[in-house]
């Protein structure tokens, strides 16, 4: 048993531990019922530090997306709890949860999910507009400068490459100065050069802009951009790696695969 609250096998989560951006305690998610019942997350207790870039890896179907969706308040746990900072998501009304998502959480999807009729600039500021919030101009300038879209800010998504669209999505996720940005396979639809750019921006969001990023990926090279890698198998954390390199990530991935096969 470990007393490090950030260790994936921690038996108790800190309450509230200083420097914790996101924490789950006994987080369990069961999809479906009867014959189609699947336990996607099996009592997951993990914590993500502020201003740290964590990659989540594991075999297909091991619960990575479910963990991200539950942690971001996009999906409701079957049991257990999620805290963003010191806010317990389970204690919030729908309206409070919507507000928390808009103000403190950013999400980047594999499929970009931009609105086709809006320009890049309008896509970036849409969540703020919906929340009735005036953007912090200095912050927004920094974010927009970071993703480097220049005159393409006036273009619509169809006029942008995949890499450019994902840069817009990263800027949109950061626009509200969120505590945490969750990214689910953000480079899954990109070639390696565009992917490297997006990964560089995510890392900059952490190391230059002080945000917390939690990213799902199956790519050891992408995981190499993170400060820490958390490995899941069968809905549970099974290993972790600090200061990952693609080679070390690959080595752990092989052992995780073996553990899954041998049960
Ligand atoms: P990953 O992102 O690691 O590939 P997921 O979190 O998407 O895994 O899925 C974990 C498990 O839960 C899988 O067995 C998947 O089939 C199942 N699952 C995910 N979402 C649903 C859903 N909405 N309904 C039923 N089963 C689901
Ligand atoms: Mg997934």
Coordinates of C-alpha atoms and ligand atoms in Angstrom, one line a residue:
X1 CA 0.0 0.0 0.0
X2 CA 1.3 3.4 -0.9
X3 CA 0.9 6.7 0.7
X4 CA 1.7 8.7 -2.4
X5 CA -1.8 10.0 -3.5
X6 CA -0.7 10.3 -7.1
X7 CA 0.4 6.6 -7.3
X8 CA -2.1 4.7 -9.5
X9 CA -2.5 2.1 -6.7
X10 CA -3.1 4.6 -4.0
X11 CA -5.8 3.3 -1.6
X12 CA -7.1 6.7 -0.6
X13 CA -7.2 10.0 -2.5
X14 CA -6.0 13.2 -0.9
X15 CA -8.8 15.5 0.3
X16 CA -7.9 18.0 -0.9
X17 CA -4.2 17.5 -1.7
X18 CA -2.5 20.7 -2.6
X19 CA -1.5 20.7 -6.3
X20 CA -4.2 18.2 -7.3
X21 CA -6.0 19.2 -10.5
X22 CA -8.2 16.1 -10.9
X23 CA -8.8 13.1 -8.6
X24 CA -11.0 10.1 -8.8
X25 CA -11.8 7.8 -5.9
X26 CA -13.2 4.3 -6.5
X27 CA -14.4 5.5 -9.9
X28 CA -16.6 2.7 -11.4
X29 CA -18.5 2.8 -14.7
X30 CA -20.7 0.0 -15.9
X31 CA -22.1 0.3 -19.4
X32 CA -25.3 -1.6 -20.4
X33 CA -27.0 -4.3 -18.3
X34 CA -27.7 -8.0 -18.4
X35 CA -25.7 -9.9 -21.1
X36 CA -24.3 -6.7 -22.5
X37 CA -23.0 -5.4 -19.1
X38 CA -19.4 -4.1 -19.3
X39 CA -17.4 -2.8 -16.4
X40 CA -15.4 -0.1 -18.2
X41 CA -13.9 1.3 -15.1
X42 CA -13.3 -0.8 -12.0
X43 CA -12.8 1.3 -8.9
X44 CA -10.2 3.6 -10.3
X45 CA -8.4 5.9 -7.8
X46 CA -6.0 8.2 -9.5
X47 CA -4.9 11.8 -9.2
X48 CA -3.5 14.2 -11.8
X49 CA -1.2 17.0 -10.6
X50 CA -1.6 20.6 -11.5
X51 CA 0.6 21.8 -14.4
X52 CA 1.5 18.2 -15.3
X53 CA 1.0 16.5 -18.7
X54 CA -0.2 12.9 -18.3
X55 CA -0.7 10.4 -21.0
X56 CA -3.1 7.5 -20.5
X57 CA -2.4 4.4 -22.5
X58 CA -3.7 0.8 -22.6
X59 CA -5.3 -1.7 -25.0
X60 CA -8.4 -0.8 -27.0
X61 CA -11.5 -1.1 -24.8
X62 CA -9.6 -0.8 -21.5
X63 CA -11.6 2.2 -20.4
X64 CA -9.5 5.2 -21.4
X65 CA -12.2 7.2 -23.0
X66 CA -14.7 6.3 -20.3
X67 CA -12.2 7.6 -17.7
X68 CA -11.7 10.9 -19.6
X69 CA -15.5 11.4 -20.0
X70 CA -16.3 10.7 -16.4
X71 CA -13.4 12.9 -15.2
X72 CA -14.6 15.7 -17.5
X73 CA -18.2 15.4 -16.3
X74 CA -19.4 14.3 -19.7
X75 CA -20.5 10.9 -18.4
X76 CA -21.9 9.9 -15.0
X77 CA -20.1 7.3 -12.9
X78 CA -21.9 4.2 -11.6
X79 CA -20.0 4.5 -8.3
X80 CA -17.2 6.5 -6.9
X81 CA -16.3 10.1 -7.2
X82 CA -14.5 12.7 -9.3
X83 CA -13.0 16.0 -8.0
X84 CA -11.9 18.9 -10.2
X85 CA -9.7 20.8 -7.8
X86 CA -11.7 20.7 -4.6
X87 CA -15.1 20.5 -6.4
X88 CA -16.9 17.1 -6.1
X89 CA -18.7 16.6 -9.4
X90 CA -21.3 14.3 -7.9
X91 CA -22.5 17.1 -5.6
X92 CA -23.4 19.4 -8.5
X93 CA -26.7 20.1 -10.1
X94 CA -26.9 19.8 -13.9
X95 CA -26.6 23.5 -14.3
X96 CA -23.6 23.7 -12.0
X97 CA -22.0 20.9 -13.8
X98 CA -22.5 22.6 -17.2
X99 CA -20.9 25.7 -15.7
X100 CA -18.0 23.9 -14.3
X101 CA -17.4 22.2 -17.7
X102 CA -17.5 25.5 -19.5
X103 CA -15.3 27.4 -17.0
X104 CA -12.8 24.9 -15.8
X105 CA -12.5 22.1 -18.3
X106 CA -11.4 21.9 -21.9
X107 CA -11.8 18.9 -24.2
X108 CA -10.0 18.0 -27.4
X109 CA -11.6 15.2 -29.5
X110 CA -9.9 13.0 -32.1
X111 CA -12.4 14.3 -34.7
X112 CA -11.8 18.0 -34.0
X113 CA -15.6 18.7 -33.6
X114 CA -15.5 22.2 -34.9
X115 CA -18.7 23.9 -36.1
X116 CA -18.5 24.1 -39.9
X117 CA -20.3 27.4 -40.4
X118 CA -18.1 29.3 -38.0
X119 CA -14.6 30.7 -38.7
X120 CA -11.6 29.4 -36.7
X121 CA -11.7 32.6 -34.5
X122 CA -15.4 32.1 -33.9
X123 CA -15.0 28.4 -33.0
X124 CA -12.3 29.3 -30.5
X125 CA -14.4 31.9 -28.7
X126 CA -17.8 30.1 -29.0
X127 CA -17.7 28.3 -25.6
X128 CA -17.0 31.7 -23.9
X129 CA -19.8 33.3 -25.9
X130 CA -22.2 30.5 -24.8
X131 CA -21.2 31.0 -21.2
X132 CA -21.8 34.7 -21.5
X133 CA -18.2 35.4 -20.6
X134 CA -16.0 38.0 -22.0
X135 CA -12.7 36.5 -23.1
X136 CA -9.6 37.6 -21.2
X137 CA -7.9 39.4 -24.2
X138 CA -4.3 38.9 -23.0
X139 CA -4.9 35.2 -22.4
X140 CA -6.7 34.7 -25.6
X141 CA -3.9 36.5 -27.5
X142 CA -1.3 34.1 -26.0
X143 CA -3.3 31.0 -26.8
X144 CA -4.0 32.2 -30.4
X145 CA -0.4 33.2 -30.9
X146 CA 0.7 29.8 -29.6
X147 CA -1.3 27.8 -32.1
X148 CA 0.0 30.2 -34.8
X149 CA -3.0 30.2 -37.2
X150 CA -2.3 33.8 -38.4
X151 CA -4.6 34.9 -41.2
X152 CA -6.3 31.5 -41.2
X153 CA -8.2 32.6 -38.2
X154 CA -10.9 33.9 -40.6
X155 CA -11.1 30.6 -42.4
X156 CA -13.9 28.0 -41.9
X157 CA -12.9 24.4 -40.9
X158 CA -13.4 23.1 -44.5
X159 CA -10.7 25.5 -45.6
X160 CA -8.2 24.2 -43.1
X161 CA -6.0 21.1 -43.0
X162 CA -6.6 18.5 -40.2
X163 CA -3.6 19.7 -38.3
X164 CA -4.9 23.3 -38.5
X165 CA -8.4 22.2 -37.4
X166 CA -6.9 20.5 -34.4
X167 CA -4.9 23.6 -33.5
X168 CA -8.2 25.5 -33.5
X169 CA -9.7 22.8 -31.2
X170 CA -6.7 23.1 -28.8
X171 CA -7.1 26.9 -28.7
X172 CA -10.8 26.5 -28.1
X173 CA -10.1 24.1 -25.3
X174 CA -7.8 26.6 -23.7
X175 CA -9.8 29.8 -24.3
X176 CA -11.6 29.8 -21.0
X177 CA -8.2 29.4 -19.1
X178 CA -9.4 26.0 -17.8
X179 CA -7.9 24.1 -14.9
X180 CA -7.7 20.9 -17.0
X181 CA -7.6 20.0 -20.7
X182 CA -8.7 16.5 -21.5
X183 CA -7.7 15.2 -25.0
X184 CA -8.9 11.8 -26.3
X185 CA -6.5 10.6 -29.0
X186 CA -6.0 14.2 -30.3
X187 CA -3.4 13.0 -32.9
X188 CA -5.4 10.0 -34.0
X189 CA -6.5 11.6 -37.3
X190 CA -3.3 13.5 -38.0
X191 CA -0.1 12.7 -40.0
X192 CA 3.0 12.5 -37.8
X193 CA 4.1 16.1 -38.6
X194 CA 0.7 17.7 -37.8
X195 CA 0.5 15.4 -34.8
X196 CA 3.9 16.6 -33.5
X197 CA 2.7 20.2 -33.7
X198 CA -0.4 19.5 -31.8
X199 CA 1.5 17.6 -29.1
X200 CA 4.0 20.4 -28.9
X201 CA 1.1 22.8 -28.2
X202 CA -0.3 20.6 -25.5
X203 CA 3.0 20.4 -23.8
X204 CA 3.4 24.2 -24.1
X205 CA -0.1 24.5 -22.5
X206 CA 1.4 22.8 -19.5
X207 CA 4.9 24.1 -19.3
X208 CA 4.4 27.6 -20.5
X209 CA 0.7 28.3 -19.7
X210 CA 0.5 26.3 -16.5
X211 CA -2.5 24.2 -17.5
X212 CA -3.0 20.5 -16.6
X213 CA -3.4 18.1 -19.6
X214 CA -4.6 14.6 -19.5
X215 CA -4.3 12.9 -22.9
X216 CA -5.3 9.5 -24.1
X217 CA -3.1 8.1 -26.8
X218 CA -2.0 4.7 -28.2
X219 CA 1.2 6.1 -29.7
X220 CA 4.4 5.8 -27.7
X221 CA 5.9 8.8 -29.5
X222 CA 2.9 10.9 -28.4
X223 CA 3.2 9.6 -24.9
X224 CA 6.9 10.7 -24.9
X225 CA 5.7 14.3 -24.9
X226 CA 4.1 13.8 -21.5
X227 CA 5.6 14.1 -18.0
X228 CA 4.0 10.9 -16.9
X229 CA 2.2 7.9 -18.4
X230 CA -0.6 6.0 -16.7
X231 CA -1.3 2.5 -18.1
X232 CA -4.8 1.0 -17.8
X233 CA -5.8 -2.6 -18.5
X234 CA -9.3 -4.0 -18.0
X235 CA -10.6 -0.8 -16.4
X236 CA -7.8 -0.5 -13.8
X237 CA -4.5 1.3 -13.5
X238 CA -1.8 -1.3 -13.8
X239 CA 1.5 0.7 -14.2
X240 CA 2.9 4.2 -14.6
X241 CA 6.1 5.8 -15.9
X242 CA 7.6 9.1 -15.1
X243 CA 9.6 11.1 -17.6
X244 CA 8.7 8.7 -20.4
X245 CA 10.6 8.1 -23.6
X246 CA 9.0 6.3 -26.5
X247 CA 11.3 3.3 -26.0
X248 CA 10.4 2.9 -22.3
X249 CA 6.7 3.4 -23.1
X250 CA 6.9 0.5 -25.6
X251 CA 8.6 -1.7 -23.1
X252 CA 5.8 -1.2 -20.5
X253 CA 3.1 -1.6 -23.3
X254 CA 4.5 -5.1 -24.1
X255 CA 4.2 -6.2 -20.4
X256 CA 0.7 -4.7 -20.1
X257 CA -0.4 -6.7 -23.2
X258 CA 1.0 -9.8 -21.7
X259 CA -0.7 -9.2 -18.3
X260 CA -4.0 -8.7 -20.1
X261 CA -3.6 -12.0 -22.1
X262 CA -2.5 -14.0 -19.1
X263 CA -5.2 -12.4 -16.9
Ligands
LIG1 P1 -11.0 2.8 -24.8 O1 -11.2 4.2 -24.9 O2 -9.8 2.4 -23.8 O3 -10.8 2.0 -26.1 P2 -13.7 2.8 -23.8 O4 -13.7 3.6 -22.5 O5 -14.2 3.4 -25.0 O6 -12.3 2.1 -24.0 O7 -14.6 1.5 -23.5 C1 -14.4 0.6 -22.4 C2 -15.4 -0.5 -22.5 O8 -16.7 0.0 -22.3 C3 -15.3 -1.3 -23.8 O9 -15.6 -2.6 -23.6 C4 -16.5 -0.6 -24.6 O10 -17.0 -1.5 -25.5 C5 -17.5 -0.3 -23.4 N1 -18.3 0.9 -23.7 C6 -17.8 2.1 -23.9 N2 -18.9 3.0 -24.1 C7 -20.0 2.2 -24.1 C8 -21.4 2.5 -24.2 N3 -21.8 3.8 -24.4 N4 -22.3 1.5 -24.1 C9 -21.9 0.2 -23.9 N5 -20.6 -0.1 -23.7 C10 -19.6 0.9 -23.8
LIG2 MG1 -11.2 5.4 -26.6

